[in-house]
XYZ file of C-alpha atoms in Angstrom:
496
model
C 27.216 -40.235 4.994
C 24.926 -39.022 7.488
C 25.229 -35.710 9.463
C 26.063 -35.670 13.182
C 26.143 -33.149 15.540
C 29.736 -31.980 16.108
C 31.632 -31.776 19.408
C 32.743 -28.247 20.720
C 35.880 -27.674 19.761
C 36.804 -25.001 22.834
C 35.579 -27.839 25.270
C 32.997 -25.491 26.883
C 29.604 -24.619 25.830
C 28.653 -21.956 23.849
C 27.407 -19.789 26.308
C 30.127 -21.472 28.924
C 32.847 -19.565 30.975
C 33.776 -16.546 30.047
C 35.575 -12.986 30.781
C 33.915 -11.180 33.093
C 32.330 -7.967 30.605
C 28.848 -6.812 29.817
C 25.665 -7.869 30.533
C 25.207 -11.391 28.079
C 28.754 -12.356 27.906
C 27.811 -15.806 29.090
C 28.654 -17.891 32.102
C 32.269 -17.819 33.889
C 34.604 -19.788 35.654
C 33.779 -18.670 39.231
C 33.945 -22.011 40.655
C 37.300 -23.128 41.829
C 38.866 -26.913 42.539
C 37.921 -27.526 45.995
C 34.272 -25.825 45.330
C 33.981 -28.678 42.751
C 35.631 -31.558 44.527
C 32.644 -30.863 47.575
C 30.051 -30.357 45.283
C 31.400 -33.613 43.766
C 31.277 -35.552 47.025
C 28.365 -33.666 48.749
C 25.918 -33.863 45.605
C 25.550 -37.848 45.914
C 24.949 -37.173 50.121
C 20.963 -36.283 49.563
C 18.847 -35.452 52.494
C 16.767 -38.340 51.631
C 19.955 -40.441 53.311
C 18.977 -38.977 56.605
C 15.546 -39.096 56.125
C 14.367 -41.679 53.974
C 16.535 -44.912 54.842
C 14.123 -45.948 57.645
C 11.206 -47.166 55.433
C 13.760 -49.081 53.204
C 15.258 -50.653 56.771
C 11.600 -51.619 57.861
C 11.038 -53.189 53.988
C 13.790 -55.089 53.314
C 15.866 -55.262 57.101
C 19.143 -55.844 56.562
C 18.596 -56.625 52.982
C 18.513 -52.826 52.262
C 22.787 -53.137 52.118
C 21.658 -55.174 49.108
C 19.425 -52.542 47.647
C 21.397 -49.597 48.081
C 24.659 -51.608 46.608
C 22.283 -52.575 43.355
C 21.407 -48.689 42.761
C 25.261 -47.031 44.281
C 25.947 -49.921 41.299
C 23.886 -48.192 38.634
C 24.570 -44.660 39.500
C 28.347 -45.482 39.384
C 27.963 -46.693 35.732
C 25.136 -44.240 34.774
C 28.183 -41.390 35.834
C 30.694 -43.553 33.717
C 28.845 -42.787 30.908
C 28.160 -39.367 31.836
C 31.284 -38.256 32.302
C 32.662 -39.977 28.912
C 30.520 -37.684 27.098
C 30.912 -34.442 29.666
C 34.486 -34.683 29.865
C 34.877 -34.511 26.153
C 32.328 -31.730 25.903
C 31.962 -29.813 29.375
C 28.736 -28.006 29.055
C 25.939 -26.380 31.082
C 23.304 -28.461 29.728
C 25.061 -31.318 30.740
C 22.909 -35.054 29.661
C 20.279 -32.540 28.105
C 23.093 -30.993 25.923
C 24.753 -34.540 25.051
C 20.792 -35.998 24.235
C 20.406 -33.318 21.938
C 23.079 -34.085 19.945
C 22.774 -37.522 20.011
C 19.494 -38.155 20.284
C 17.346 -35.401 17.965
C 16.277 -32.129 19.548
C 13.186 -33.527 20.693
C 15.533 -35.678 23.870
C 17.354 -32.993 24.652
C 14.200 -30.293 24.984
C 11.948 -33.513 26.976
C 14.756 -34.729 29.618
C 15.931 -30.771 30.251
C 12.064 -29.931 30.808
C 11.446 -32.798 32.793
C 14.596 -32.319 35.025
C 13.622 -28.399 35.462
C 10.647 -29.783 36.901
C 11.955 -32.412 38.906
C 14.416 -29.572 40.457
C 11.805 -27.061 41.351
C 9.215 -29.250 42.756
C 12.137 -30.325 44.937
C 13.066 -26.333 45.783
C 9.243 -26.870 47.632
C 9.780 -30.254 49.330
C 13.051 -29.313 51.146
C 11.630 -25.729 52.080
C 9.388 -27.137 54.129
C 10.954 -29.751 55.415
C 14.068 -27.000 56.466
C 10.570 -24.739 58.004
C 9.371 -27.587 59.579
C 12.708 -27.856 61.432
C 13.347 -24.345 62.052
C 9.928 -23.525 63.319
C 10.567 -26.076 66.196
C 13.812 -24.237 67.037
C 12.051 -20.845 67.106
C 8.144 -21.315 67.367
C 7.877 -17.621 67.115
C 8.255 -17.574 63.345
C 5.270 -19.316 61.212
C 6.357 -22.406 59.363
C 5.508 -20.361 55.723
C 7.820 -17.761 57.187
C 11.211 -19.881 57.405
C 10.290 -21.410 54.064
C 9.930 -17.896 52.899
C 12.856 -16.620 54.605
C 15.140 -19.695 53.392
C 13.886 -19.572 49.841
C 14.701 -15.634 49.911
C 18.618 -16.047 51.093
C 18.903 -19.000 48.837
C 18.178 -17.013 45.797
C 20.156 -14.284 46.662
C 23.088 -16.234 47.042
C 22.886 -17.911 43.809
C 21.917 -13.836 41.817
C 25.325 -12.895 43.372
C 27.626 -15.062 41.606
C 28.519 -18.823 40.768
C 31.188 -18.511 43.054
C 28.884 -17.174 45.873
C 26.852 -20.775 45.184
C 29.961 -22.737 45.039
C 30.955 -21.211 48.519
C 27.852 -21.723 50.325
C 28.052 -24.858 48.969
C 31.531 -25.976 49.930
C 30.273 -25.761 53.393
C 26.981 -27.079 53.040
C 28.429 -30.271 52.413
C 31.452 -29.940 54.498
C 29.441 -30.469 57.606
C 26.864 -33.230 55.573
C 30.732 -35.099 55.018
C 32.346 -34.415 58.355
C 29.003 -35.598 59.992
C 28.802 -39.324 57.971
C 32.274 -39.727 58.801
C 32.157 -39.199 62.456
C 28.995 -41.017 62.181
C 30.879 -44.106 60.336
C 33.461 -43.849 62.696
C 31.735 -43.486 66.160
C 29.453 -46.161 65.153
C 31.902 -48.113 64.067
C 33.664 -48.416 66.872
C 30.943 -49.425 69.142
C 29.714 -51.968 66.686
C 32.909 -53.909 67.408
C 33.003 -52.725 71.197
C 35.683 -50.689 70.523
C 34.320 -47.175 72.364
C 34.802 -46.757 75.896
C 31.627 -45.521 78.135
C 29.130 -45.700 75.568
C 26.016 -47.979 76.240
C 26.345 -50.267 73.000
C 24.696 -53.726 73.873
C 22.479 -53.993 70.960
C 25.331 -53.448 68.543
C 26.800 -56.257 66.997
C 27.927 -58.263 63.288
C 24.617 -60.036 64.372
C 22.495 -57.903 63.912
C 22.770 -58.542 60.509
C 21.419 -62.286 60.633
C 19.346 -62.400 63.667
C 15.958 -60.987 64.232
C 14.330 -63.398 60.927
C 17.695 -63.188 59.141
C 19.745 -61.003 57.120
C 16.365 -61.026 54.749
C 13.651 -61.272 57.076
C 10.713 -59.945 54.373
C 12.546 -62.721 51.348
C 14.366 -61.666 48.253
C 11.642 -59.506 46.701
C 12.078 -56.612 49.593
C 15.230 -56.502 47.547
C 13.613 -54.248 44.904
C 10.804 -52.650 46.813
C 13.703 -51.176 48.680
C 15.354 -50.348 45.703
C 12.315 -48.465 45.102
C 12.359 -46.358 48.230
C 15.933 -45.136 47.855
C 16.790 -45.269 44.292
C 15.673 -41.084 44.407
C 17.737 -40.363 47.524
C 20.809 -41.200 44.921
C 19.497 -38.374 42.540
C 22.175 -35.349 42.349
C 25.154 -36.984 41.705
C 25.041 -35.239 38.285
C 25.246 -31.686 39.489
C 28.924 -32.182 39.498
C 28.841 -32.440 35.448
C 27.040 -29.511 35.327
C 29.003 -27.098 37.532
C 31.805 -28.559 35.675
C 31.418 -25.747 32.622
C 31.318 -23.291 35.232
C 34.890 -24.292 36.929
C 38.068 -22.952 35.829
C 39.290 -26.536 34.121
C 36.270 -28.350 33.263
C 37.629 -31.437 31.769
C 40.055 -32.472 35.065
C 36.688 -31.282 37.178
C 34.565 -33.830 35.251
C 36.963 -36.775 35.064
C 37.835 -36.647 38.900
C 34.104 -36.443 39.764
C 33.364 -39.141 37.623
C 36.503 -41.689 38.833
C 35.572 -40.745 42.710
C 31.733 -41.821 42.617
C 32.745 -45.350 43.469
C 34.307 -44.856 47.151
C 31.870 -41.876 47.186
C 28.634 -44.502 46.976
C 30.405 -46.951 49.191
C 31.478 -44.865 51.980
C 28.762 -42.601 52.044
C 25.709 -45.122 51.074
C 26.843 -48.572 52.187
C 29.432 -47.639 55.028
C 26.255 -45.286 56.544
C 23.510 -47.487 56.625
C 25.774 -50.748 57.356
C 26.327 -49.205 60.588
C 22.956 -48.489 61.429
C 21.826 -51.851 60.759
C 24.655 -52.834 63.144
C 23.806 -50.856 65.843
C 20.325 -51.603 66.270
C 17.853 -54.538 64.996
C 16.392 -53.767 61.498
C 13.396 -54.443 63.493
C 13.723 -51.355 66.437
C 10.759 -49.370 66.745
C 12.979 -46.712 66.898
C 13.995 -46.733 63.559
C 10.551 -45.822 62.170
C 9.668 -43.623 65.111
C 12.661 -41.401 65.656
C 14.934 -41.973 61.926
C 17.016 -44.509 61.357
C 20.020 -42.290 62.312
C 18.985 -40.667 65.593
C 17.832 -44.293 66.288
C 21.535 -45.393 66.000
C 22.732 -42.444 68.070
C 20.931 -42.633 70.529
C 21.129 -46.253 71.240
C 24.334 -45.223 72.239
C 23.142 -43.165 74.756
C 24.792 -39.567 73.077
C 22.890 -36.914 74.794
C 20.796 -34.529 72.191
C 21.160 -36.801 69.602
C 17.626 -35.820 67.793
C 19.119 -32.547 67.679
C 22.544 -32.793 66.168
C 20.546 -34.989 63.291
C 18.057 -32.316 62.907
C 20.697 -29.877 62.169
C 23.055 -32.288 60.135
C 19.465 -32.878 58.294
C 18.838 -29.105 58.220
C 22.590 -28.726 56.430
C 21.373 -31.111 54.050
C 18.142 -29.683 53.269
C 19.767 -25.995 52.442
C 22.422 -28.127 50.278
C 19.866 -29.652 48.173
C 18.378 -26.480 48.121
C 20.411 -24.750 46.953
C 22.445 -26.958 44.531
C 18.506 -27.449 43.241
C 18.167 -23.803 42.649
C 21.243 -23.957 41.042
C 20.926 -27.004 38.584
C 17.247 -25.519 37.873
C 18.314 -22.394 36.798
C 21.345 -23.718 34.614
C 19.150 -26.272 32.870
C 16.539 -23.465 31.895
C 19.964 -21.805 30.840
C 20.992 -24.048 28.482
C 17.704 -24.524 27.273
C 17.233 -21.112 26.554
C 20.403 -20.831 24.222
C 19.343 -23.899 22.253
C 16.068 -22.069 21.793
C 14.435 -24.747 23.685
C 13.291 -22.257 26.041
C 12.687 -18.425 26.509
C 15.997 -16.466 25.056
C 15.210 -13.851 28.021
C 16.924 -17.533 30.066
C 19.919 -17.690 28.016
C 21.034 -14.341 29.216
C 23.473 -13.755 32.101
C 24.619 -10.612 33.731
C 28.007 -9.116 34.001
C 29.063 -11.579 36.638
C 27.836 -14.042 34.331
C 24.962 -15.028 36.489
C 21.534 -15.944 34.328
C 19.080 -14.154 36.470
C 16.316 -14.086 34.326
C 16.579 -18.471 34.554
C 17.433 -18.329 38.400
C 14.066 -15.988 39.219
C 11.891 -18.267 36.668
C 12.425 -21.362 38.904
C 12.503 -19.990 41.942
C 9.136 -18.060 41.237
C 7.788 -21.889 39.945
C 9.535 -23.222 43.293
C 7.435 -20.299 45.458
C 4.312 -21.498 43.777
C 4.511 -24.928 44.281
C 5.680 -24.229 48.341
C 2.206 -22.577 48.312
C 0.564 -25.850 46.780
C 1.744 -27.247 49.591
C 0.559 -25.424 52.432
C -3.075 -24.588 50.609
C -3.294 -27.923 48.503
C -1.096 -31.110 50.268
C -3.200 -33.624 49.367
C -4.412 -32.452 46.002
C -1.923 -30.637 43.610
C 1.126 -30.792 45.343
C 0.562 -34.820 46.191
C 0.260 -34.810 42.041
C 3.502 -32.142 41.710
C 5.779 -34.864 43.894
C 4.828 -37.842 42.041
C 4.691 -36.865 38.478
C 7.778 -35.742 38.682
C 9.154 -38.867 40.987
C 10.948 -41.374 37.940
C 12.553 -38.105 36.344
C 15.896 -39.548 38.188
C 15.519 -42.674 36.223
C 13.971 -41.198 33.003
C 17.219 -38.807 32.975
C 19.450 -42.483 33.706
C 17.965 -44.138 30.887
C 18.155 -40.963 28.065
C 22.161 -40.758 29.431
C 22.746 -44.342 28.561
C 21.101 -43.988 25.246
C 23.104 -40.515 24.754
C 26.380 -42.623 25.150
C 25.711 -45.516 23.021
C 25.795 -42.526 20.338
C 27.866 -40.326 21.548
C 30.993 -43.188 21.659
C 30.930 -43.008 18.073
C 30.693 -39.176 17.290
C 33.409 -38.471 19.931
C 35.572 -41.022 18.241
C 34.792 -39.989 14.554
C 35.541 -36.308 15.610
C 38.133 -35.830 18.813
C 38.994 -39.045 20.011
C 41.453 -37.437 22.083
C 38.582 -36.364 24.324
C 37.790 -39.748 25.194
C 39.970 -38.764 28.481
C 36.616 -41.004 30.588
C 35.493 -44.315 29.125
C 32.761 -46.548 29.495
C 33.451 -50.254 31.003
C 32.866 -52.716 28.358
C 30.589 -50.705 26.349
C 28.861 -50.974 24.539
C 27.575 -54.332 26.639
C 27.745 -52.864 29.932
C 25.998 -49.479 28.748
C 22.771 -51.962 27.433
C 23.008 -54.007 30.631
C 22.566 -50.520 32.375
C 19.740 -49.301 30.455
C 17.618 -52.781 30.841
C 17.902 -52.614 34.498
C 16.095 -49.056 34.935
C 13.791 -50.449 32.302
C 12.926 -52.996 34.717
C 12.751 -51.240 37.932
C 10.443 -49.004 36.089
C 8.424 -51.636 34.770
C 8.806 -53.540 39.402
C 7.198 -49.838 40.240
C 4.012 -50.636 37.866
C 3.538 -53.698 40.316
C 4.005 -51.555 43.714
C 0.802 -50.019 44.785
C 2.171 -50.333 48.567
C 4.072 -47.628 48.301
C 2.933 -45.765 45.798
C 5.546 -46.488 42.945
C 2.468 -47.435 40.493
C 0.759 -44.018 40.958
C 4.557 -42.416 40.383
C 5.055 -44.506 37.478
C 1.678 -43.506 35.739
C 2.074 -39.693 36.752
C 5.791 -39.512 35.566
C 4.293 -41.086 32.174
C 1.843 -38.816 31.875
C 3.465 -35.827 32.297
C 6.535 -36.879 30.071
C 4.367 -38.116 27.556
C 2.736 -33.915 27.836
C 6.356 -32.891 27.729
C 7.092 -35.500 24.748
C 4.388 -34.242 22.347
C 5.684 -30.022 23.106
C 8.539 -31.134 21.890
C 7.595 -33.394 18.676
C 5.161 -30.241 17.775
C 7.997 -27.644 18.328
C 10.324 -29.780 16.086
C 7.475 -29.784 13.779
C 6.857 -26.249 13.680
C 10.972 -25.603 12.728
C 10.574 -27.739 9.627
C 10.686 -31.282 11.059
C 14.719 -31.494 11.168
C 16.498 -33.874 13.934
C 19.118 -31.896 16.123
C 22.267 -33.001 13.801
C 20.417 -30.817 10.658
C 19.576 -27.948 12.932
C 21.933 -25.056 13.700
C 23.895 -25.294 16.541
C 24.661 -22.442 19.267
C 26.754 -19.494 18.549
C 30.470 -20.489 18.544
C 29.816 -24.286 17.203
C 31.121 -25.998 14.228
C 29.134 -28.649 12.493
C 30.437 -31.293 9.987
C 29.803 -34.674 8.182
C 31.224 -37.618 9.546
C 30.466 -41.543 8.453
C 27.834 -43.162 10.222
C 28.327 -45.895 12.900
């Protein structure tokens, strides 16, 4: 007999939904179906999609369908397993919650740290690049100002409520869906010369095979543009975590989890299949103007640099704020599993946790300054240390579930409502894949993935030894013999 970590046997978190009441009285259900279902299908639309494809076109040409279908691949089966385990036991904390009862207290404390930090350094990134846009709309305003000024409404929104979040965010990625679609669509269309009085003589299937072939640069661009937009993938997971905030988190979790499939393909493979359509893989215009204002305007649509700046601009305030939002509910979670500051744990009476929101939003302020007073110096070192966190947080889910399987089984198989494909086969398939794009980024110094690699180490291994000391310092026990939150039951079960 061996003791295991129990599930929660109301399905939410300890310091999950709740009646509204006084100050502390946890987190509530303020987010409602179709807030969920968008977050769901906007949080896998990053504004690295818009932004980031081009270099991956100019690696790998056509070959990038390839690249993106190998990672939409492993994110589908890295949810799979996520959802197993959050749909059994909707929580907060989501794959930081599930690692620390699977995995020891020391995996749940590292991968929640790391993907804090991973969240606020992004808060920086997309408030400038949302300033950088703004400021050309209206010059009059200094670039630190819109950061300022977007960071400022941002945070308000989220202190008001969850449902305030969930509202902002419903349109946030209404317009980021309505725009792929009508992208897909358009583009579509004049790929098979199917849309009157547009200019549409580059488009063609054969674009796909001409210009050196559909892989001009040889198999190997395969994986170098797997590196450059494997972390455009990275928020698919939010979903799970605003799950335990929604007013039935189980049916929130399992439809997220059973829609990432058509989510990946339409969104991923249907986008950037018609770009590579449209125009040669090969277009100066793809690396000069985006890959998607390249593909509108080859069509000849009038202010089409525009409508992708805002469509780009929708995305950044979406990442935004779902990043100020995921930040502030991993520090959460943290918090109540003593992980972190107790003053984080702590919500007010609209069961908001203002104390975790203002934390990472201060750290978020701090690094936006790092990058106006230090680009090239500390904030260079803030983006890539914290650059693999999406596939150190992929690789601690799919050793979560190989554990998890059997607790949830021992205890409540009746919440095994989400199941993993073939596991546990397809689960270590999974796991020695990111093990060896990690180990292909050691080997890519052309685009920096060695120097992200190393940094990412370094600071996990940092991370790593806090926690090993911290576990030290409570007596040494693994996260099954240590007490669980408030409202949790513990119990023996057999091993294996």
């Amino acid at each position: 007999m061996t003791s295991q970590p129990t599930l929660n046997k109301t399905g939410n978190d300890p310091g999950g939904p709740g009646e509204p009441g006084a100050e502390g009285s946890g987190l509530q259900a303020g987010l409602k179906n179709r807030h969920l279902s968008m977050i769901a299908i906007g949080g896998v639309i990053g504004a690295g999609l818009f932004v980031g494809s081009s270099s991956g076109i100019a690696t790998a040409g056509p070959g990038i369908l390839l690249s993106y279908a190998l990672v939409g691949t492993l994110v589908v089966l890295v949810m799979r397993m996520l959802g197993e385990m959050s749909a059994a036991n909707p929580t907060s904390g989501s794959f930081s919650a599930h690692a620390d009862r699977a995995l020891g207290s020391w995996a749940g404390f590292s991968i929640g740290w790391l993907y804090w930090f991973f969240w606020v350094v992004v808060l920086a990134v997309e408030a400038t690049a949302g300033a950088v846009i703004l400021e050309g709309w209206i010059p009059a305003v200094p670039q630190w100002g819109w950061a300022l000024i977007v960071m400022v409404v941002l945070t308000a929104t989220n202190l008001v409520s969850v449902g305030s979040y969930g509202e902002f965010e419903f349109w946030f990625a209404g317009i980021k869906v309505v725009a792929i679609a009508a992208f897909i669509v358009i583009g579509g269309l004049a790929v098979f010369g199917l849309l009157p009085g547009v200019d549409s003589e580059q488009a063609g299937l054969s674009n796909l095979t001409e210009h050196g072939g559909f892989l001009p640069n040889g198999a190997g661009a395969i994986l170098t543009g797997v590196l450059l937009v494997v972390f455009s993938f990275m928020g698919s997971e939010i979903a799970t975590l605003a799950a335990g905030e929604s007013e039935n988190p189980r049916q929130a979790v399992t439809k997220a989890t059973n829609s990432i499939i058509w989510r990946v393909a339409v969104f991923y493979l249907g986008s950037i299949a018609v770009v590579v359509c449209l125009l040669p893989w090969d277009s100066k215009a793809i690396t000069k103007d985006g890959s998607y204002v390249a593909a509108l305007d080859s069509l000849g649509i009038a202010h089409a640099g525009q409508i992708m700046n805002f469509i780009v601009l929708t995305s950044v305030l979406s990442c935004l704020n779902s990043g100020l939002y995921t930040a502030s509910r991993m520090a959460f979670s943290l918090g109540q599993r003593g992980d972190a500051p107790k003053a984080f744990a702590r919500t007010t009476s609209n069961g908001v946790p203002r104390t975790a929101i203002l934390a990472s939003v201060a750290f978020g302020f701090v690094a936006v300054f790092f990058n106006y007073k230090f680009p090239d110096s500390v904030f260079l070192f803030l983006v890539n240390s914290s650059g693999a966190v999406a596939l150190f947080v992929w690789l601690v889910i799919c050793f979560s579930q190989l554990r998890m399987r059997k607790i949830i089984k021992a205890e409540a198989p009746e919440k095994l409502v989400v199941k993993m494909w073939l596991y546990p086969y397809l689960t270590w398939a999974t796991a020695a894949l990111i093990v060896f794009i990690l180990g292909y980024m050691l080997t890519d110094t052309e685009h920096d993935g060695r120097r992200t690699i190393l940094l990412s180490l370094l600071v996990a291994a940092v991370v790593l030894v806090i926690a090993f000391v911290k576990n030290g310092l409570r007596g040494g026990r693994p996260a099954a013999d240590a007490p669980q939150a408030q409202g949790e039951e513990r119990s023996e079960v057999p091993a294996g």
